[in-house]
XYZ file of C-alpha atoms in Angstrom:
749
model
C -1.901 9.367 37.980
C 1.001 10.791 39.718
C 3.481 9.347 42.179
C 6.804 10.448 43.839
C 8.114 7.032 43.669
C 10.372 5.647 40.872
C 8.349 2.447 41.126
C 4.796 2.825 39.594
C 1.842 1.027 41.355
C 1.279 -2.490 40.058
C -2.288 -1.461 39.236
C -1.071 1.053 36.492
C -0.770 -0.794 33.126
C 1.691 1.848 31.813
C 4.100 3.234 34.397
C 5.365 6.674 33.767
C 8.836 6.974 32.344
C 9.777 10.596 33.095
C 12.966 9.394 34.714
C 13.719 6.966 31.908
C 15.858 5.109 32.359
C 15.876 5.300 36.277
C 19.161 5.041 38.090
C 18.198 1.879 39.860
C 15.464 -0.131 38.199
C 13.029 -1.359 40.599
C 12.380 -5.149 41.356
C 10.931 -6.802 38.316
C 8.092 -8.372 40.072
C 6.653 -4.912 41.149
C 6.704 -3.197 37.851
C 4.292 -3.722 34.909
C 6.523 -1.977 32.466
C 9.977 -1.801 33.798
C 12.398 0.631 31.846
C 14.194 -1.235 28.965
C 17.877 -1.857 29.155
C 19.015 -1.092 25.401
C 22.644 -2.095 25.986
C 23.769 -5.087 23.980
C 25.190 -8.425 25.444
C 28.894 -8.627 26.180
C 31.308 -5.487 25.729
C 29.285 -2.511 24.395
C 29.649 -1.474 20.796
C 31.942 -4.491 19.708
C 31.089 -6.335 16.587
C 31.605 -9.655 18.226
C 28.300 -8.768 20.215
C 26.287 -8.862 17.262
C 25.826 -12.610 16.762
C 25.054 -13.099 20.392
C 22.609 -10.263 20.123
C 20.946 -11.623 17.218
C 20.382 -15.085 18.716
C 19.780 -14.064 22.240
C 18.257 -10.614 21.977
C 18.185 -8.480 25.003
C 19.830 -9.879 28.364
C 16.646 -9.298 30.225
C 14.443 -11.052 27.827
C 13.028 -14.503 28.652
C 14.697 -17.085 26.489
C 11.805 -17.825 24.444
C 11.501 -14.181 23.104
C 14.038 -14.178 20.362
C 13.160 -17.449 18.940
C 9.488 -16.569 18.851
C 10.382 -13.350 17.078
C 12.648 -15.240 14.498
C 9.652 -17.717 14.094
C 7.499 -14.786 13.353
C 9.732 -13.375 10.721
C 10.203 -16.822 9.173
C 6.535 -17.606 9.051
C 5.894 -14.086 7.682
C 8.433 -14.840 4.953
C 6.925 -18.204 4.060
C 3.501 -16.457 3.875
C 4.854 -13.678 1.527
C 7.042 -15.714 -0.697
C 5.175 -18.919 -1.072
C 3.929 -19.370 -4.710
C 4.690 -15.778 -5.534
C 5.431 -16.258 -9.203
C 1.766 -17.321 -9.619
C 0.770 -13.783 -10.099
C 3.169 -13.258 -13.065
C 3.895 -9.764 -13.719
C 1.185 -8.719 -11.251
C 0.639 -5.145 -12.208
C 2.295 -5.030 -15.613
C 2.345 -1.224 -15.595
C 5.081 -1.284 -13.066
C 6.689 -4.555 -14.286
C 7.345 -2.860 -17.726
C 8.851 -0.073 -16.123
C 11.224 -2.518 -14.124
C 12.107 -3.867 -17.461
C 12.902 -0.540 -18.822
C 15.124 0.123 -15.940
C 17.150 -3.032 -16.448
C 17.929 -1.787 -20.103
C 18.582 1.835 -19.514
C 20.009 3.847 -16.676
C 18.178 6.821 -17.794
C 14.925 4.804 -17.599
C 16.004 3.738 -14.259
C 16.431 7.206 -12.860
C 13.307 8.901 -14.275
C 11.072 5.656 -13.861
C 10.309 5.514 -17.523
C 7.752 3.027 -18.931
C 10.076 2.138 -21.770
C 13.842 1.903 -22.287
C 13.457 4.642 -25.130
C 12.115 7.012 -22.454
C 9.009 8.213 -23.993
C 6.910 8.646 -20.818
C 7.289 7.872 -17.136
C 5.021 6.124 -14.815
C 2.755 8.223 -12.753
C 4.655 8.028 -9.548
C 8.316 8.857 -8.614
C 10.703 6.000 -9.250
C 12.062 4.889 -5.766
C 9.646 1.969 -5.362
C 10.922 0.715 -8.811
C 14.645 0.757 -7.963
C 14.796 -2.243 -5.563
C 12.889 -4.244 -8.236
C 15.176 -3.079 -11.009
C 18.361 -3.711 -9.141
C 17.254 -7.129 -8.205
C 16.362 -7.842 -11.931
C 19.660 -6.554 -13.091
C 21.463 -9.073 -10.793
C 19.369 -11.947 -11.231
C 17.433 -11.325 -14.301
C 13.951 -10.115 -15.144
C 11.346 -12.455 -13.888
C 8.275 -12.750 -11.568
C 10.612 -13.525 -8.505
C 12.843 -10.463 -9.034
C 9.808 -8.258 -9.455
C 7.904 -9.522 -6.548
C 10.522 -10.896 -4.302
C 11.765 -7.581 -3.169
C 8.157 -6.625 -2.077
C 7.805 -9.594 0.201
C 11.045 -8.982 1.789
C 10.109 -5.254 2.567
C 6.907 -6.959 4.113
C 9.025 -9.062 6.335
C 11.155 -6.051 7.227
C 8.129 -3.983 8.128
C 6.974 -6.593 10.464
C 10.350 -6.628 12.108
C 10.291 -2.739 12.460
C 6.886 -2.675 13.989
C 7.974 -5.311 16.563
C 11.148 -3.311 17.267
C 9.353 -0.054 17.602
C 6.621 -1.304 19.940
C 9.098 -3.440 22.040
C 11.226 -0.241 22.622
C 8.787 0.595 25.405
C 6.485 -2.237 25.972
C 6.956 -6.093 26.659
C 7.785 -8.740 24.220
C 4.254 -9.857 24.181
C 3.294 -6.396 22.786
C 5.815 -6.531 19.992
C 4.989 -10.165 19.165
C 1.149 -9.378 18.918
C 1.747 -6.212 16.965
C 4.054 -8.130 14.390
C 1.663 -10.871 14.011
C -1.369 -8.604 13.451
C 0.441 -6.772 10.723
C 1.634 -9.908 9.102
C -1.924 -11.434 8.969
C -3.729 -8.288 7.818
C -5.103 -9.390 4.445
C -4.356 -6.199 2.464
C -0.887 -6.271 3.863
C -0.364 -9.936 2.508
C -1.839 -8.610 -0.936
C 0.422 -5.633 -1.190
C 3.672 -7.344 0.118
C 3.099 -9.884 -2.660
C 2.508 -7.329 -5.353
C 4.602 -4.629 -7.291
C 2.736 -1.392 -6.562
C 4.660 1.270 -4.610
C 2.643 0.669 -1.447
C 5.154 -2.035 -0.029
C 7.998 0.358 0.153
C 5.916 3.249 1.319
C 4.531 1.318 4.376
C 8.247 0.123 5.234
C 9.377 3.676 5.083
C 6.433 4.998 7.216
C 7.254 2.397 9.708
C 10.832 3.360 9.887
C 9.704 6.993 10.343
C 7.629 5.992 13.342
C 10.577 4.028 14.918
C 12.826 6.903 14.205
C 10.397 9.398 15.885
C 9.934 7.396 19.055
C 13.781 6.945 19.316
C 14.143 10.649 19.104
C 11.477 11.170 21.662
C 13.348 9.081 24.166
C 16.281 11.529 24.565
C 15.486 14.496 22.193
C 17.961 13.058 19.684
C 18.655 15.173 16.681
C 20.254 12.217 14.953
C 17.004 10.168 15.110
C 14.866 13.066 14.264
C 16.856 13.585 11.140
C 16.538 9.835 10.265
C 12.743 10.373 10.465
C 12.905 13.287 8.143
C 14.883 11.179 5.516
C 12.376 8.386 5.780
C 9.537 10.921 4.876
C 11.674 12.225 2.042
C 12.304 8.699 0.722
C 8.490 8.074 1.154
C 7.657 11.102 -0.998
C 9.862 9.601 -3.748
C 7.878 6.452 -3.376
C 4.303 7.781 -3.427
C 4.400 11.693 -3.217
C 1.909 13.243 -0.912
C 0.575 10.015 0.627
C 3.868 9.573 2.626
C 3.265 12.955 4.340
C -0.139 12.460 5.472
C 1.191 11.550 8.948
C 4.083 14.193 9.028
C 1.988 16.846 10.505
C 0.903 14.727 13.572
C 4.458 13.389 13.941
C 5.914 16.903 14.139
C 3.292 18.105 16.631
C 3.834 15.067 18.789
C 7.529 15.654 18.973
C 7.034 19.433 19.535
C 4.885 18.621 22.561
C 6.558 15.596 24.179
C 10.318 15.683 23.440
C 12.183 16.049 26.690
C 14.198 19.262 25.857
C 13.585 23.019 25.810
C 10.901 24.365 23.373
C 13.395 26.342 21.395
C 15.573 23.289 20.716
C 12.595 21.191 19.708
C 11.593 23.861 17.079
C 15.195 23.949 15.777
C 15.340 20.229 15.624
C 12.072 19.965 13.797
C 13.275 22.712 11.241
C 16.369 20.452 10.661
C 14.231 17.301 10.257
C 12.087 19.174 7.658
C 15.220 20.119 5.839
C 16.343 16.688 5.854
C 13.006 15.588 4.300
C 13.162 18.224 1.541
C 16.797 17.500 0.685
C 16.312 13.750 0.638
C 13.316 14.107 -1.709
C 14.034 17.309 -3.389
C 17.407 16.338 -5.135
C 15.460 14.215 -7.606
C 12.646 16.640 -8.153
C 14.980 19.387 -8.865
C 16.747 17.366 -11.537
C 13.538 16.395 -13.190
C 12.142 20.044 -12.968
C 15.359 21.839 -14.061
C 16.179 19.593 -17.033
C 14.658 20.841 -20.399
C 11.588 18.834 -21.402
C 13.396 17.541 -24.467
C 16.114 15.935 -22.362
C 13.888 13.673 -20.312
C 10.723 11.636 -20.589
C 7.267 13.011 -20.319
C 5.961 12.978 -16.762
C 3.278 10.455 -17.013
C -0.055 11.388 -15.129
C 0.483 15.191 -15.729
C -1.320 17.336 -18.155
C 1.634 19.829 -18.580
C 4.622 17.655 -18.374
C 5.564 18.933 -14.769
C 6.416 16.625 -11.851
C 5.230 19.276 -9.416
C 1.835 19.326 -11.171
C 1.561 15.790 -11.097
C 2.258 15.909 -7.248
C -0.124 18.481 -6.192
C -2.775 17.790 -8.866
C -3.437 14.303 -10.090
C -1.504 12.581 -7.350
C -2.114 15.156 -4.578
C -5.286 17.291 -3.800
C -7.027 15.916 -6.830
C -7.394 12.757 -4.793
C -9.110 14.630 -2.077
C -11.296 16.794 -4.004
C -12.025 14.401 -6.993
C -10.876 17.078 -9.376
C -8.346 14.844 -11.055
C -7.787 16.031 -14.774
C -7.401 13.127 -17.173
C -8.348 10.410 -14.774
C -11.064 7.821 -15.012
C -13.386 9.747 -12.823
C -13.898 11.134 -9.245
C -15.713 13.873 -7.727
C -18.348 13.597 -4.929
C -21.856 12.736 -5.577
C -24.862 12.614 -3.153
C -26.175 9.565 -1.750
C -23.170 8.197 0.032
C -23.287 6.645 3.263
C -21.963 6.886 6.702
C -22.208 10.616 6.999
C -20.725 11.348 3.742
C -21.255 11.819 0.012
C -19.943 9.398 -2.567
C -18.090 9.125 -5.928
C -17.603 6.289 -8.544
C -14.809 5.205 -6.132
C -17.297 4.433 -3.339
C -19.186 6.171 -0.709
C -17.314 8.515 1.505
C -17.780 9.082 5.178
C -16.854 7.624 8.629
C -18.030 4.208 7.698
C -16.060 3.873 4.495
C -13.328 1.653 5.981
C -15.828 -0.488 7.618
C -18.079 -0.834 4.317
C -18.695 -3.999 2.528
C -15.759 -3.937 -0.108
C -13.124 -2.513 2.405
C -13.831 -4.078 5.821
C -12.346 -7.340 4.903
C -9.018 -5.661 3.809
C -8.152 -3.924 7.015
C -11.133 -3.517 9.318
C -10.809 -6.720 11.282
C -8.855 -5.205 14.264
C -9.684 -1.669 13.498
C -12.427 -1.286 16.104
C -10.182 -2.823 18.528
C -7.332 -0.470 17.774
C -9.474 2.539 18.122
C -10.761 1.267 21.399
C -7.266 0.436 22.783
C -6.050 3.995 21.464
C -8.683 5.536 23.612
C -7.871 3.393 26.705
C -4.073 3.937 26.299
C -4.497 7.736 26.402
C -6.824 7.485 29.262
C -4.484 5.194 31.298
C -1.608 7.730 30.649
C -3.640 10.848 31.061
C -1.704 12.073 34.105
C 1.827 10.938 33.077
C 4.620 13.336 32.586
C 4.772 15.404 29.296
C 7.721 13.354 28.164
C 6.346 9.935 29.129
C 7.295 7.467 26.224
C 4.587 5.016 26.719
C 1.865 7.981 26.029
C 4.178 9.223 23.195
C 3.781 5.814 21.460
C 0.050 5.834 21.734
C 0.325 9.307 20.315
C 2.548 8.452 17.444
C 0.600 5.295 16.378
C -2.800 6.847 17.097
C -1.713 10.120 15.173
C -0.818 7.826 12.062
C -4.029 5.884 12.324
C -6.319 8.877 12.600
C -4.546 10.975 10.124
C -4.651 8.509 7.295
C -8.143 6.968 8.139
C -9.852 10.384 8.042
C -8.165 11.264 4.652
C -9.145 7.879 3.229
C -12.781 8.090 4.724
C -13.532 11.372 2.993
C -11.352 11.585 -0.188
C -13.587 11.977 -3.241
C -10.958 11.215 -5.815
C -9.353 7.921 -7.030
C -9.597 5.560 -3.944
C -8.741 1.926 -4.148
C -9.057 -0.733 -1.187
C -5.441 -1.643 -1.203
C -4.621 1.789 -0.137
C -5.625 0.771 3.404
C -2.438 -0.944 3.843
C -1.039 2.359 4.936
C -3.144 1.813 8.230
C -1.875 -1.745 8.955
C 1.118 -0.953 10.944
C -0.755 1.614 13.182
C -3.648 -0.808 13.733
C -1.309 -3.547 14.711
C 0.876 -1.588 16.975
C -2.178 -0.029 18.944
C -3.652 -3.613 19.329
C -0.345 -5.004 20.656
C 0.433 -2.019 23.017
C -3.228 -1.997 24.268
C -3.538 -5.789 24.896
C -0.149 -5.798 26.559
C -1.303 -3.323 29.204
C -4.653 -4.993 29.733
C -2.885 -8.373 29.924
C -0.472 -7.222 32.709
C -3.561 -5.724 34.758
C -5.818 -8.568 34.034
C -6.156 -9.575 37.751
C -8.058 -6.378 38.287
C -11.820 -6.603 37.245
C -11.901 -3.159 35.606
C -9.000 -4.072 33.270
C -10.202 -7.539 32.633
C -13.490 -6.134 31.785
C -12.116 -3.848 29.193
C -10.134 -6.677 27.810
C -12.985 -9.035 27.592
C -15.101 -6.331 25.694
C -12.358 -5.839 23.260
C -12.042 -9.683 22.680
C -15.800 -10.200 22.498
C -16.402 -7.222 20.259
C -13.839 -8.148 17.773
C -15.133 -11.584 17.541
C -18.683 -10.190 16.780
C -17.237 -7.871 14.200
C -15.151 -10.891 12.754
C -18.343 -12.830 12.560
C -20.067 -9.953 10.551
C -17.204 -9.549 8.215
C -17.150 -13.403 7.470
C -20.873 -13.026 6.795
C -20.103 -10.815 3.830
C -18.395 -13.929 1.989
C -20.757 -16.530 3.380
C -19.620 -19.232 0.907
C -15.977 -18.807 2.365
C -15.090 -21.449 4.992
C -18.762 -21.202 6.556
C -17.759 -23.090 9.619
C -15.207 -20.345 10.652
C -17.815 -17.666 11.340
C -19.548 -19.657 14.184
C -16.188 -20.786 15.492
C -14.876 -17.309 15.699
C -17.865 -15.920 17.501
C -18.100 -18.783 20.055
C -14.429 -18.645 20.656
C -14.323 -15.006 21.265
C -17.256 -14.869 23.630
C -15.766 -17.902 25.397
C -12.404 -16.154 25.648
C -14.093 -13.037 27.072
C -15.993 -14.945 29.767
C -12.619 -17.025 30.765
C -10.684 -13.681 31.170
C -13.441 -12.252 33.499
C -13.399 -15.525 35.504
C -9.612 -15.445 35.760
C -9.982 -11.987 37.302
C -11.995 -13.190 40.237
C -9.905 -16.107 41.170
C -6.414 -16.214 42.546
C -3.248 -18.387 42.695
C -2.092 -20.755 39.935
C -5.652 -21.469 38.804
C -6.018 -17.760 37.905
C -2.767 -17.915 35.779
C -3.835 -21.079 34.103
C -7.213 -19.908 33.359
C -5.993 -16.542 31.974
C -3.549 -18.400 29.788
C -6.263 -20.566 28.379
C -8.392 -17.425 27.825
C -5.533 -15.639 26.165
C -4.859 -18.407 23.716
C -8.628 -18.711 22.763
C -8.816 -14.945 22.380
C -5.867 -14.936 19.966
C -7.243 -17.744 17.945
C -10.857 -16.001 17.775
C -9.685 -12.528 17.038
C -6.843 -13.602 14.482
C -8.900 -16.419 12.935
C -10.872 -14.308 10.306
C -7.947 -12.253 9.072
C -5.674 -15.283 9.048
C -8.043 -17.202 6.685
C -8.476 -14.064 4.350
C -4.648 -13.719 4.394
C -4.232 -17.510 3.543
C -6.895 -17.105 0.718
C -4.977 -14.137 -0.556
C -1.668 -15.759 -0.479
C -3.134 -18.704 -2.321
C -4.441 -16.589 -5.227
C -2.775 -15.001 -8.190
C -3.459 -11.207 -8.537
C -3.001 -9.089 -11.612
C -3.929 -5.846 -12.974
C -4.251 -2.306 -11.592
C -6.838 -2.834 -8.604
C -5.981 -6.022 -6.541
C -8.046 -6.993 -3.600
C -7.484 -9.354 -0.744
C -9.596 -12.273 0.484
C -12.658 -14.171 -1.140
C -15.312 -12.576 -3.149
C -17.617 -10.279 -1.071
C -21.291 -9.847 -1.600
C -22.678 -6.596 -2.793
C -18.936 -5.092 -3.367
C -18.404 -2.824 -6.139
C -15.856 -4.120 -8.850
C -14.549 -0.700 -9.948
C -12.198 1.159 -7.686
C -14.187 0.859 -4.623
C -15.052 -2.760 -4.678
C -15.185 -6.076 -6.219
C -13.177 -8.179 -3.960
C -13.206 -11.110 -6.359
C -14.005 -12.474 -9.591
C -17.111 -11.138 -11.276
C -16.559 -7.516 -10.353
C -15.578 -4.739 -12.736
C -12.803 -5.996 -15.043
C -9.340 -5.252 -14.105
C -7.740 -8.438 -13.115
C -7.904 -7.847 -9.417
C -7.829 -11.508 -8.659
C -7.505 -14.366 -11.279
C -10.488 -13.157 -13.188
C -12.402 -16.521 -13.298
C -15.741 -15.092 -14.557
C -16.819 -12.596 -16.975
C -16.681 -8.944 -15.664
C -19.820 -6.798 -15.241
C -20.604 -3.280 -14.378
C -22.099 -2.924 -10.958
C -26.143 -2.721 -11.282
C -25.646 -3.427 -14.792
C -24.364 -0.016 -15.852
C -21.601 2.452 -15.601
C -20.916 4.107 -12.172
C -23.144 6.964 -11.701
C -25.243 6.226 -14.698
C -26.780 3.956 -17.497
C -24.702 2.113 -20.001
C -23.155 4.364 -22.751
C -25.121 4.356 -25.687
C -27.698 2.150 -24.184
C -26.565 -0.855 -25.971
C -23.879 -3.719 -25.483
C -24.016 -5.156 -29.057
C -23.640 -1.905 -30.792
C -26.041 -0.569 -33.296
C -24.295 2.436 -34.470
C -25.072 4.571 -31.459
C -22.271 6.583 -30.007
C -22.233 6.157 -26.188
C -21.219 8.911 -23.835
C -19.005 8.592 -20.770
C -18.557 10.379 -17.581
C -16.324 13.308 -18.114
C -16.698 13.165 -21.804
C -15.386 10.819 -24.363
C -17.153 8.315 -26.515
C -17.108 4.738 -27.598
C -16.317 4.822 -31.346
C -19.688 3.780 -32.989
C -21.074 3.189 -29.507
C -20.149 -0.262 -29.695
C -18.176 -2.823 -27.564
C -16.186 -4.860 -29.887
C -17.276 -8.500 -30.090
C -20.617 -7.548 -28.514
C -19.712 -8.305 -24.947
C -17.968 -6.433 -22.104
C -14.399 -7.343 -21.576
C -14.019 -10.261 -19.109
C -11.435 -12.235 -17.769
C -12.066 -15.807 -19.180
C -9.928 -15.797 -22.131
C -12.581 -14.455 -24.544
C -11.820 -11.273 -26.421
C -10.679 -9.080 -23.638
C -10.696 -5.279 -23.815
C -11.575 -2.860 -26.759
C -9.826 -4.391 -29.721
C -7.454 -6.753 -27.736
C -6.875 -4.766 -24.475
C -7.635 -6.202 -21.114
C -10.099 -5.104 -18.585
C -11.618 -1.852 -19.508
C -9.857 -1.860 -22.691
C -6.405 -2.082 -21.077
C -6.904 0.707 -18.517
C -7.156 -1.693 -15.493
C -5.248 -4.767 -16.909
C -3.087 -5.549 -19.722
C -3.877 -7.080 -23.125
C -3.458 -10.830 -23.926
C -0.640 -11.055 -26.389
C -0.534 -13.911 -28.674
C 2.547 -15.690 -29.633
C 1.828 -14.646 -33.359
C 1.643 -10.923 -32.337
C 4.694 -11.063 -30.078
C 6.778 -12.750 -32.981
C 5.569 -10.088 -35.555
C 6.509 -7.231 -33.100
C 9.842 -8.648 -32.583
C 10.644 -8.796 -36.307
C 13.366 -6.087 -37.308
C 13.142 -4.661 -33.781
C 16.622 -3.290 -34.010
C 15.549 -0.870 -36.609
C 13.133 0.993 -34.730
C 13.103 3.036 -31.434
C 9.611 1.504 -30.631
C 8.426 -1.620 -32.051
C 4.752 -0.419 -31.595
C 2.693 2.381 -30.006
C -0.464 1.786 -28.104
C -2.864 3.963 -26.157
C -2.644 3.471 -22.464
C 0.277 2.186 -20.370
C -1.363 -1.159 -19.411
C -1.732 -2.149 -22.837
C 1.681 -0.869 -23.743
C 3.023 -2.815 -20.707
C 1.693 -6.133 -22.193
C 3.158 -5.778 -25.457
C 6.483 -4.494 -24.065
C 6.922 -7.550 -21.557
C 5.859 -10.043 -24.211
C 8.421 -8.779 -26.718
C 11.224 -7.507 -24.474
C 11.325 -4.437 -26.644
C 10.445 -0.829 -26.182
C 6.716 0.186 -26.728
C 5.353 3.642 -26.774
C 2.380 4.298 -24.434
C 0.428 7.159 -25.850
C -1.459 9.126 -23.259
C 0.279 7.290 -20.283
C -1.726 5.404 -17.778
C -5.326 6.758 -18.626
C -4.499 7.369 -22.267
C -5.344 11.046 -21.575
C -1.810 12.727 -21.037
C -0.866 15.025 -23.827
C 2.417 13.243 -24.169
C 2.535 13.420 -27.943
C 0.740 15.599 -30.535
C -0.373 14.167 -33.844
C 2.095 16.210 -35.605
C 4.919 14.748 -33.580
C 3.499 11.315 -33.917
C 3.376 11.756 -37.774
C 6.834 12.901 -37.783
C 8.209 9.903 -35.704
C 6.245 7.648 -38.346
C 7.875 9.538 -41.242
C 11.307 9.087 -39.684
C 10.630 5.263 -39.381
C 11.038 5.241 -35.591
C 7.745 3.380 -34.868
C 6.940 0.088 -36.553
C 3.325 -0.767 -35.695
C 0.258 0.879 -34.022
C -1.817 -1.334 -31.854
C -5.561 -0.117 -31.862
C -8.053 -0.818 -29.078
C -6.259 0.908 -26.226
C -8.595 2.505 -23.579
C -7.371 6.030 -23.963
C -10.385 7.507 -22.321
C -12.574 4.715 -23.730
C -11.365 4.655 -27.098
C -9.069 7.783 -26.790
C -11.936 10.127 -25.701
C -11.497 13.120 -23.368
C -12.082 11.880 -19.838
C -12.210 14.309 -16.728
C -10.755 17.191 -18.838
C -7.905 15.133 -20.253
C -6.236 15.527 -23.700
C -7.592 13.995 -26.812
C -4.355 13.711 -28.481
C -4.415 9.912 -28.288
C -7.880 9.855 -29.788
C -6.623 12.048 -32.713
C -3.858 9.731 -33.254
C -5.965 6.778 -33.429
C -8.436 8.322 -35.877
C -5.418 9.443 -38.063
C -3.861 5.871 -38.106
C -7.169 4.129 -38.885
C -7.796 6.440 -41.906
C -4.261 6.123 -43.203
C -3.138 2.522 -42.648
C -4.724 -0.816 -43.158
C -5.992 -2.620 -40.018
C -5.003 -6.270 -39.642
C -6.471 -8.564 -37.003
C -3.814 -10.807 -35.206
C -5.309 -12.933 -32.356
C -7.648 -10.294 -30.641
C -5.549 -7.312 -31.444
C -6.090 -4.727 -34.382
C -2.494 -3.988 -35.656
C -1.484 -1.200 -38.251
C 1.965 -1.345 -39.945
C 3.085 2.019 -39.931
C 5.678 1.526 -42.731
C 3.063 0.589 -45.256
C 0.126 3.196 -45.787
C -2.905 2.724 -47.731
């Protein structure tokens, strides 16, 4: 709507801010969203005002606001830190790299898997640096590995609150912060050591910087946004820039300055992003290959190839050379195809295995995004309320669409990248509806959002029917009752209306947050290890590999505590039958997707690797032969590997990084990861390995690593690891120690 007055009508949930801030703020009682005074308490700019601002907040805020914010952050810290060490090393793949970084500054810089700098992890190193610095100061342990991730989670909640509060009320900021803190996948990943924790924090900071830049066409804040994107690239490469096109377009359209200046500012911000990420990339690419470790995950020892291939467009198309699978296949649901990583299409994020991770408030966020854009449709181009909806909505839609249709590797925990946007949209939308609740149309929209969210929570909880069965009915009844109460409050006046609305609002919060809160608490109370963690209790009919398996009993990989033996979904490998047609092995050679074989067509021990303490992996590896989870290292084997460790560059070599990580963490000595994460990187030729052995640089070879299921060629990857395994088996004597097969490379047959 348009108005010539500086005071928007009270029926308008988001007053236009074209003259932000106005020369004379109107009376507080007549404005739903008055412009915000950003000046600190006391004399401006003085350090002596900082303690007062910390404890009191903005001068115009009610006294309860800052204690509520501090309480939210404290509660988030407790949720994310409580019992954190139960997960041990969590993802040993990254924990081993942290260990290496505490031993070698070269490993720190490159993100090497071992202190001898044989190969890097398959990501840039920035996510490792906070953990490595903490471990250098306080020692390497579970707390120094996982503690920084939890603190990043608390910081992200604070950033989302601050970003929403810039233009909206304290209620909006607090609802957004709580929604983020209680998102199950956020609880999971802020208690885990994958790169996603830092990535989400940097993306939230980028959103904050962009909205600050939009307010006054600030070049400084736009440069800050560019730097955050650059750091995000150094955290998880191209995933960080999924939202960059939307952010750039939004600034180009809404910033309150001339078009020419907007274009120049965006070019400068782009340069800031390139410089903040490019310095490290330039060093890695310009150094001779012999002067740095091999780039893990690549097939040609190039970080750029890794970025745009395996970690980039390959994730979209499924064409990921050397990966465990991918590529679309027909038969997917929700308007799309599918892959071994789950069905693709618009329904993917609401599906059985992903819905409980992120989708509790996703329908509400989408509805409130539409409502917010409709409510601000006639506002000035530079209006900051509409800009906020555009920024968070652009983030949500850009990321959600890519996740929905990508055919390559996709895990449930990736959806943590959606959590800040979902939370912010819910906070902003509910805030506007709450302030206009006395008008029936707005009250009706609010009631539909609350009731619909309760019904959706009821359905999600039904997917884990054995989990807190009483909660399902309570959420549904509470949500519908809250919707009716809010409608009733809009039809009465006076103190009774306020009291009725307050009761309805409290019930609505309990009902809409009840499901995700229960999942969040279950997630925090459960240890998570391996490569593919999932939040919440076990979900019926979920796939255990890549796209599913919310709990024990799914595909092995240690995604929770692993309380039962793992199984293939539907009794076979994704996309087909069981390789070789047998489980106990009768000499058949089983084929695998993308090529590769099980040696002899057998599973060692006659059983598929589980997580109950029985023989795990292939020859001692963890889930899927150590691909998804590490090996169980016996005390006897750890002691053997540590003997005379100082004489060798690597105390052992193993195929696949998860196996390598387990042995390295158990011995605190460098272990060579042949073939990188999947065992399919051409990181070392057989001739070079033989030379290392001849030089006495490697003591033991530990058999049974995944390496494309026994070192095989998977999705076009290298067979070097398989060749090395075959050569070792034919020239050295095998010795079984615990569940591992070990070859002493100093004593040939």
